[in-house]
CSV table of C-alpha atoms and ligand atoms in Angstrom, one decimal:
chain,number,residue,atom,x,y,z
A,1,UNK,CA,-2.5,38.8,-5.3
A,2,UNK,CA,-3.6,35.5,-7.0
A,3,UNK,CA,-2.1,32.4,-5.5
A,4,UNK,CA,-0.1,30.0,-7.9
A,5,UNK,CA,-2.2,27.3,-9.3
A,6,UNK,CA,-1.1,23.7,-8.5
A,7,UNK,CA,-2.2,20.4,-9.8
A,8,UNK,CA,-1.7,16.8,-8.6
A,9,UNK,CA,-2.5,14.0,-10.9
A,10,UNK,CA,-1.9,10.3,-11.0
A,11,UNK,CA,-1.2,7.9,-13.9
A,12,UNK,CA,0.0,4.2,-13.7
A,13,UNK,CA,0.7,4.1,-9.9
A,14,UNK,CA,-0.7,2.5,-6.7
A,15,UNK,CA,-1.9,5.6,-5.1
A,16,UNK,CA,0.9,5.7,-2.5
A,17,UNK,CA,2.3,9.0,-3.9
A,18,UNK,CA,-1.2,10.6,-3.3
A,19,UNK,CA,-0.9,9.2,0.4
A,20,UNK,CA,2.5,10.8,0.6
A,21,UNK,CA,0.8,14.3,0.0
A,22,UNK,CA,-1.6,13.5,2.8
A,23,UNK,CA,1.3,12.5,4.9
A,24,UNK,CA,2.4,16.2,4.9
A,25,UNK,CA,0.0,16.2,7.9
A,26,UNK,CA,-0.3,19.7,9.4
A,27,UNK,CA,2.0,21.0,6.7
A,28,UNK,CA,-0.6,20.5,4.1
A,29,UNK,CA,-2.5,23.5,5.7
A,30,UNK,CA,0.5,25.6,4.8
A,31,UNK,CA,0.4,24.4,1.1
A,32,UNK,CA,-3.3,24.9,0.9
A,33,UNK,CA,-2.8,28.5,2.2
A,34,UNK,CA,0.0,29.2,-0.3
A,35,UNK,CA,-1.5,27.7,-3.5
A,36,UNK,CA,-4.7,27.4,-5.3
A,37,UNK,CA,-5.2,23.7,-6.0
A,38,UNK,CA,-6.9,23.3,-9.4
A,39,UNK,CA,-6.9,19.5,-9.8
A,40,UNK,CA,-6.5,16.6,-7.2
A,41,UNK,CA,-8.8,13.9,-8.2
A,42,UNK,CA,-8.1,11.7,-5.2
A,43,UNK,CA,-9.3,14.4,-2.8
A,44,UNK,CA,-11.3,17.0,-4.6
A,45,UNK,CA,-13.9,17.0,-7.4
A,46,UNK,CA,-12.4,18.5,-10.5
A,47,UNK,CA,-13.2,17.5,-14.0
A,48,UNK,CA,-11.0,17.2,-17.2
A,49,UNK,CA,-13.0,20.1,-18.5
A,50,UNK,CA,-12.0,22.3,-15.7
A,51,UNK,CA,-8.3,21.8,-16.7
A,52,UNK,CA,-9.1,22.2,-20.3
A,53,UNK,CA,-10.7,25.6,-19.6
A,54,UNK,CA,-7.4,26.9,-18.1
A,55,UNK,CA,-5.1,28.9,-20.3
A,56,UNK,CA,-1.9,27.2,-21.5
A,57,UNK,CA,0.8,27.7,-18.8
A,58,UNK,CA,-1.8,28.8,-16.2
A,59,UNK,CA,-0.9,26.1,-13.7
A,60,UNK,CA,2.3,27.1,-11.9
A,61,UNK,CA,3.3,23.5,-11.2
A,62,UNK,CA,1.9,20.1,-11.7
A,63,UNK,CA,3.0,17.2,-9.6
A,64,UNK,CA,2.4,14.2,-11.7
A,65,UNK,CA,2.9,10.6,-10.3
A,66,UNK,CA,2.8,7.3,-12.1
A,67,UNK,CA,4.2,6.0,-15.4
A,68,UNK,CA,2.3,6.0,-18.7
A,69,UNK,CA,0.6,2.8,-19.7
A,70,UNK,CA,-2.6,3.8,-21.4
A,71,UNK,CA,-3.7,6.4,-24.1
A,72,UNK,CA,-5.7,8.1,-21.4
A,73,UNK,CA,-2.7,8.5,-19.2
A,74,UNK,CA,-0.7,9.8,-22.2
A,75,UNK,CA,-3.4,12.3,-23.1
A,76,UNK,CA,-3.6,13.6,-19.4
A,77,UNK,CA,0.2,14.0,-19.3
A,78,UNK,CA,0.2,16.0,-22.5
A,79,UNK,CA,-2.8,18.1,-21.3
A,80,UNK,CA,-1.1,18.9,-18.1
A,81,UNK,CA,2.2,19.6,-19.8
A,82,UNK,CA,0.5,22.2,-22.0
A,83,UNK,CA,-1.3,23.9,-19.1
A,84,UNK,CA,1.7,24.0,-16.6
A,85,UNK,CA,4.7,26.2,-16.3
A,86,UNK,CA,6.5,23.4,-14.5
A,87,UNK,CA,5.9,19.6,-14.3
A,88,UNK,CA,7.5,17.6,-11.6
A,89,UNK,CA,7.7,13.8,-12.0
A,90,UNK,CA,6.5,12.9,-8.6
A,91,UNK,CA,7.8,9.4,-7.3
A,92,UNK,CA,9.5,6.4,-8.7
A,93,UNK,CA,6.9,5.5,-11.2
A,94,UNK,CA,6.8,8.9,-12.9
A,95,UNK,CA,10.6,9.3,-12.5
A,96,UNK,CA,11.8,5.9,-13.8
A,97,UNK,CA,8.7,3.7,-14.6
A,98,UNK,CA,8.6,2.2,-11.0
A,99,UNK,CA,7.3,-1.2,-9.9
A,100,UNK,CA,4.4,-1.1,-12.7
A,101,UNK,CA,7.3,-0.8,-15.2
A,102,UNK,CA,8.3,-4.4,-14.5
A,103,UNK,CA,5.4,-5.3,-16.7
A,104,UNK,CA,7.9,-4.4,-19.5
A,105,UNK,CA,9.2,-8.1,-18.9
A,106,UNK,CA,6.0,-9.0,-20.6
A,107,UNK,CA,3.9,-7.7,-23.5
A,108,UNK,CA,0.3,-6.7,-23.8
A,109,UNK,CA,-0.6,-10.1,-25.2
A,110,UNK,CA,0.8,-12.2,-22.5
A,111,UNK,CA,-0.5,-9.9,-19.8
A,112,UNK,CA,-3.9,-10.2,-21.1
A,113,UNK,CA,-3.7,-14.0,-21.5
A,114,UNK,CA,-2.8,-14.2,-17.9
A,115,UNK,CA,-5.2,-11.6,-16.5
A,116,UNK,CA,-8.1,-12.6,-18.5
A,117,UNK,CA,-7.2,-16.3,-19.3
A,118,UNK,CA,-5.3,-18.8,-17.2
A,119,UNK,CA,-5.1,-17.3,-13.6
A,120,UNK,CA,-6.8,-19.4,-11.1
A,121,UNK,CA,-9.3,-16.9,-10.1
A,122,UNK,CA,-10.4,-16.2,-13.7
A,123,UNK,CA,-13.7,-17.5,-15.1
A,124,UNK,CA,-13.8,-16.5,-18.6
A,125,UNK,CA,-14.6,-19.5,-20.9
A,126,UNK,CA,-15.3,-17.3,-23.8
A,127,UNK,CA,-11.8,-15.7,-23.7
A,128,UNK,CA,-13.1,-12.1,-23.7
A,129,UNK,CA,-10.4,-9.5,-23.5
A,130,UNK,CA,-10.8,-5.8,-23.4
A,131,UNK,CA,-11.0,-4.0,-26.8
A,132,UNK,CA,-10.0,-0.5,-27.4
A,133,UNK,CA,-13.0,-0.1,-29.7
A,134,UNK,CA,-16.3,-2.1,-29.6
A,135,UNK,CA,-19.3,-1.9,-32.0
A,136,UNK,CA,-22.6,-2.0,-30.3
A,137,UNK,CA,-26.0,-1.3,-31.8
A,138,UNK,CA,-25.9,2.3,-30.5
A,139,UNK,CA,-22.6,3.0,-32.0
A,140,UNK,CA,-19.0,2.6,-31.1
A,141,UNK,CA,-17.6,2.4,-27.6
A,142,UNK,CA,-14.1,3.2,-26.7
A,143,UNK,CA,-12.0,2.5,-23.6
A,144,UNK,CA,-8.3,3.7,-23.2
A,145,UNK,CA,-5.8,1.7,-25.3
A,146,UNK,CA,-3.5,-0.5,-23.2
A,147,UNK,CA,0.0,0.0,-24.5
A,148,UNK,CA,2.5,-2.8,-25.0
A,149,UNK,CA,5.0,-0.8,-22.8
A,150,UNK,CA,5.1,1.2,-19.6
A,151,UNK,CA,6.8,4.6,-20.0
A,152,UNK,CA,8.6,6.9,-17.5
A,153,UNK,CA,6.9,10.3,-17.7
A,154,UNK,CA,9.9,12.0,-19.5
A,155,UNK,CA,9.6,9.4,-22.3
A,156,UNK,CA,6.2,11.0,-23.0
A,157,UNK,CA,6.4,14.6,-22.1
A,158,UNK,CA,9.1,17.1,-21.2
A,159,UNK,CA,9.7,17.1,-17.4
A,160,UNK,CA,11.2,19.9,-15.4
A,161,UNK,CA,12.1,18.2,-12.1
A,162,UNK,CA,12.0,14.8,-10.6
A,163,UNK,CA,11.0,14.0,-6.9
A,164,UNK,CA,12.1,10.5,-6.3
A,165,UNK,CA,11.0,7.7,-4.0
A,166,UNK,CA,8.3,5.1,-3.5
A,167,UNK,CA,6.8,7.3,-2.1
A,168,UNK,CA,8.6,10.6,-1.9
A,169,UNK,CA,9.1,11.4,1.9
A,170,UNK,CA,7.2,14.4,3.2
A,171,UNK,CA,10.3,16.4,4.1
A,172,UNK,CA,11.5,16.2,0.4
A,173,UNK,CA,8.0,17.2,-0.8
A,174,UNK,CA,7.9,20.2,1.4
A,175,UNK,CA,11.4,21.3,0.3
A,176,UNK,CA,10.4,20.9,-3.3
A,177,UNK,CA,7.1,23.0,-2.7
A,178,UNK,CA,9.1,25.6,-0.7
A,179,UNK,CA,11.7,25.8,-3.5
A,180,UNK,CA,9.1,26.2,-6.2
A,181,UNK,CA,7.1,28.9,-4.4
A,182,UNK,CA,10.1,30.8,-3.6
A,183,UNK,CA,11.6,30.4,-7.1
A,184,UNK,CA,14.9,29.0,-5.8
A,185,UNK,CA,15.1,26.1,-8.1
A,186,UNK,CA,18.2,24.1,-9.3
A,187,UNK,CA,18.7,23.6,-13.0
A,188,UNK,CA,16.0,22.0,-15.1
A,189,UNK,CA,16.2,18.3,-15.1
A,190,UNK,CA,17.5,18.1,-11.6
A,191,UNK,CA,16.4,15.4,-9.2
A,192,UNK,CA,15.2,17.1,-6.0
A,193,UNK,CA,17.1,15.0,-3.6
A,194,UNK,CA,20.8,14.8,-2.4
A,195,UNK,CA,23.4,13.8,-5.1
A,196,UNK,CA,25.2,11.2,-2.8
A,197,UNK,CA,24.6,7.5,-2.8
A,198,UNK,CA,22.5,5.8,0.0
A,199,UNK,CA,25.7,4.0,1.3
A,200,UNK,CA,27.3,7.4,1.9
A,201,UNK,CA,24.6,8.4,4.3
A,202,UNK,CA,23.7,4.9,5.7
A,203,UNK,CA,24.2,4.4,9.4
A,204,UNK,CA,25.5,0.8,8.7
A,205,UNK,CA,28.3,2.1,6.5
A,206,UNK,CA,30.7,1.8,9.3
A,207,UNK,CA,30.4,-2.0,9.4
A,208,UNK,CA,31.1,-2.3,5.7
A,209,UNK,CA,34.6,-3.3,5.2
A,210,UNK,CA,37.0,-1.4,2.9
A,211,UNK,CA,37.5,-4.6,0.8
A,212,UNK,CA,34.1,-6.2,0.6
A,213,UNK,CA,34.0,-9.9,-0.4
A,214,UNK,CA,31.1,-12.2,-0.4
A,215,UNK,CA,30.8,-15.9,-1.2
A,216,UNK,CA,27.2,-16.5,-1.1
A,217,UNK,CA,24.2,-14.3,-1.6
A,218,UNK,CA,21.3,-14.7,0.9
A,219,UNK,CA,17.8,-13.3,1.2
A,220,UNK,CA,17.0,-11.1,4.2
A,221,UNK,CA,15.2,-14.0,6.0
A,222,UNK,CA,18.0,-16.4,5.4
A,223,UNK,CA,20.6,-14.0,7.0
A,224,UNK,CA,18.7,-12.2,9.6
A,225,UNK,CA,21.3,-9.5,9.8
A,226,UNK,CA,22.0,-7.7,13.0
A,227,UNK,CA,20.4,-4.2,13.2
A,228,UNK,CA,23.9,-2.4,12.9
A,229,UNK,CA,25.4,-4.6,10.2
A,230,UNK,CA,25.8,-3.7,6.5
A,231,UNK,CA,23.6,-6.0,4.5
A,232,UNK,CA,26.0,-6.4,1.7
A,233,UNK,CA,28.8,-7.3,4.1
A,234,UNK,CA,26.4,-10.0,5.4
A,235,UNK,CA,25.8,-11.3,1.9
A,236,UNK,CA,22.2,-9.9,1.6
A,237,UNK,CA,21.6,-7.9,-1.6
A,238,UNK,CA,21.2,-4.2,-0.8
A,239,UNK,CA,21.0,-1.8,-3.8
A,240,UNK,CA,22.3,1.1,-1.6
A,241,UNK,CA,25.6,1.4,-3.5
A,242,UNK,CA,23.6,2.2,-6.8
A,243,UNK,CA,20.9,4.3,-5.2
A,244,UNK,CA,20.4,8.0,-4.5
A,245,UNK,CA,20.2,9.1,-0.9
A,246,UNK,CA,17.5,11.3,0.6
A,247,UNK,CA,14.9,8.8,1.9
A,248,UNK,CA,16.1,8.9,5.5
A,249,UNK,CA,17.2,5.3,5.1
A,250,UNK,CA,13.6,4.2,5.6
A,251,UNK,CA,14.1,0.6,4.8
A,252,UNK,CA,17.6,0.2,6.4
A,253,UNK,CA,16.0,1.6,9.6
A,254,UNK,CA,13.3,-1.1,9.5
A,255,UNK,CA,16.1,-3.7,9.1
A,256,UNK,CA,15.4,-4.3,5.4
A,257,UNK,CA,17.8,-3.8,2.6
A,258,UNK,CA,17.4,-1.0,0.0
A,259,UNK,CA,15.6,-2.0,-3.2
A,260,UNK,CA,16.5,1.3,-5.0
A,261,UNK,CA,13.4,3.4,-5.2
A,262,UNK,CA,15.2,6.7,-5.2
A,263,UNK,CA,16.8,5.7,-8.5
A,264,UNK,CA,20.4,6.3,-9.5
A,265,UNK,CA,22.7,9.1,-8.6
A,266,UNK,CA,23.3,11.9,-11.3
A,267,UNK,CA,26.5,10.2,-12.7
A,268,UNK,CA,24.8,6.8,-13.3
A,269,UNK,CA,22.7,6.2,-16.5
A,270,UNK,CA,21.5,2.7,-15.6
A,271,UNK,CA,20.9,1.7,-12.0
A,272,UNK,CA,20.6,-2.0,-12.4
A,273,UNK,CA,23.8,-2.2,-14.6
A,274,UNK,CA,25.6,0.0,-11.8
A,275,UNK,CA,24.5,-2.5,-9.2
A,276,UNK,CA,25.4,-5.5,-11.3
A,277,UNK,CA,28.9,-4.0,-11.7
A,278,UNK,CA,29.2,-3.3,-8.0
A,279,UNK,CA,28.1,-6.8,-7.1
A,280,UNK,CA,30.4,-8.5,-9.6
A,281,UNK,CA,33.4,-6.7,-8.1
A,282,UNK,CA,32.7,-8.2,-4.6
A,283,UNK,CA,31.9,-11.8,-5.4
A,284,UNK,CA,34.9,-13.7,-3.7
A,285,UNK,CA,35.8,-16.0,-6.7
A,286,UNK,CA,37.2,-15.7,-10.1
A,287,UNK,CA,36.2,-19.1,-11.2
A,288,UNK,CA,33.3,-18.8,-13.8
A,289,UNK,CA,31.5,-21.9,-12.5
A,290,UNK,CA,31.4,-20.6,-9.0
A,291,UNK,CA,30.3,-17.2,-10.2
A,292,UNK,CA,27.6,-18.8,-12.1
A,293,UNK,CA,26.4,-20.5,-8.9
A,294,UNK,CA,26.3,-17.2,-7.1
A,295,UNK,CA,24.4,-15.6,-10.0
A,296,UNK,CA,21.9,-18.5,-9.9
A,297,UNK,CA,21.3,-18.0,-6.3
A,298,UNK,CA,19.8,-14.5,-7.0
A,299,UNK,CA,16.1,-14.9,-7.3
A,300,UNK,CA,14.6,-12.8,-10.2
A,301,UNK,CA,17.8,-10.8,-11.1
A,302,UNK,CA,16.1,-8.3,-13.3
A,303,UNK,CA,13.2,-7.7,-10.8
A,304,UNK,CA,15.6,-7.1,-8.1
A,305,UNK,CA,18.2,-4.9,-9.9
A,306,UNK,CA,15.6,-2.9,-11.8
A,307,UNK,CA,12.7,-3.1,-9.3
A,308,UNK,CA,11.9,0.7,-9.9
A,309,UNK,CA,13.8,1.6,-13.0
A,310,UNK,CA,13.2,-0.8,-15.9
A,311,UNK,CA,11.5,1.6,-18.3
A,312,UNK,CA,14.1,4.2,-17.9
A,313,UNK,CA,17.0,1.8,-18.1
A,314,UNK,CA,19.1,1.0,-21.2
A,315,UNK,CA,17.1,-2.1,-21.4
A,316,UNK,CA,13.7,-0.4,-21.4
A,317,UNK,CA,11.7,-3.6,-21.9
A,318,UNK,CA,12.0,-7.3,-22.9
A,319,UNK,CA,11.7,-7.7,-26.6
A,320,UNK,CA,8.3,-8.8,-27.6
A,321,UNK,CA,8.0,-12.4,-28.8
A,322,UNK,CA,6.7,-12.3,-32.4
B,401,SF4,S1,25.0,-1.6,1.1
B,401,SF4,FE1,23.1,-1.2,2.2
B,401,SF4,S2,23.4,-1.5,4.4
B,401,SF4,FE2,25.5,-1.5,3.4
B,401,SF4,S3,26.1,0.7,3.7
B,401,SF4,FE3,25.0,0.5,1.6
B,401,SF4,S4,23.0,1.1,2.0
B,401,SF4,FE4,23.9,0.6,4.0
B,402,SF4,S1,16.1,2.4,1.6
B,402,SF4,FE1,16.1,2.2,-0.7
B,402,SF4,S2,14.2,1.3,-1.2
B,402,SF4,FE2,14.0,2.0,0.9
B,402,SF4,S3,12.9,4.1,0.8
B,402,SF4,FE3,15.4,4.4,0.7
B,402,SF4,S4,15.9,4.4,-1.4
B,402,SF4,FE4,13.7,3.5,-1.3
């Protein structure tokens, strides 16, 4: 019997999700035995034409990581959607926009001004910036268009499932692959990770008081919390209350607070707003001036609360300056 065809592809991401597949270690041999990989540019030499030659729906499942920032990425996402029975948004960037989605705090113009203009390592006196189309004597050259906005994958194509995490851990990847191969899948649109919040599974939860109150927020290096202490109880921002569990508490176990890469739980629409609301309820003052002081002590509020989820949030992006 023919093995199911599987594709792995990457859009606007760092490559860590590709590493996560390699991190399956010996289990990757089981995957290779069970499926026929038809696209995996980071590891094998397939061309776009190979994918275009497949029948629509012929790929059983595509694991697509990365958000969508360019016209080329959008075109790959749409091609793979057409050729695939199932599309899994693989990792934080495909799921919610991820860290590259923080670029939505700027627009294309200001990004180009920095990257090709005033950054200290740039030598570009002519002020040349990439153009989508350029006329040369031989004709017109075209490079992918750089969009003004980074999109989560489901803002561009229909997505069947979400595998969260920066990057998704190997056990969840294997569980997802096993569920897909056995056809034992949850309803379409599910996030393939437990529904509880990280605080529910965190080993430090026992040290979190029932009534949590903090007077001052600290960065991890300012607090140096003891390994068993709840970060929030120590005044260190930890996004665990607004984050889905399933990562194995990777950061917590390394004595670092959670930054929210698993995204929100099913009942939360906006992870950053949820965390803001949780934080506001534990600040130990009702005095607006004191509250303001606490708020001012948070470095880069948007970057911290929406580190992985800005494009998929209610905010989506900062409004462009006209
Ligand atoms: S706030 Fe952070 S450290 Fe405290 S219980 Fe939740 S996840 Fe654990
Ligand atoms: S602790 Fe938070 S940021 Fe770290 S891997 Fe888990 S969900 Fe992601």
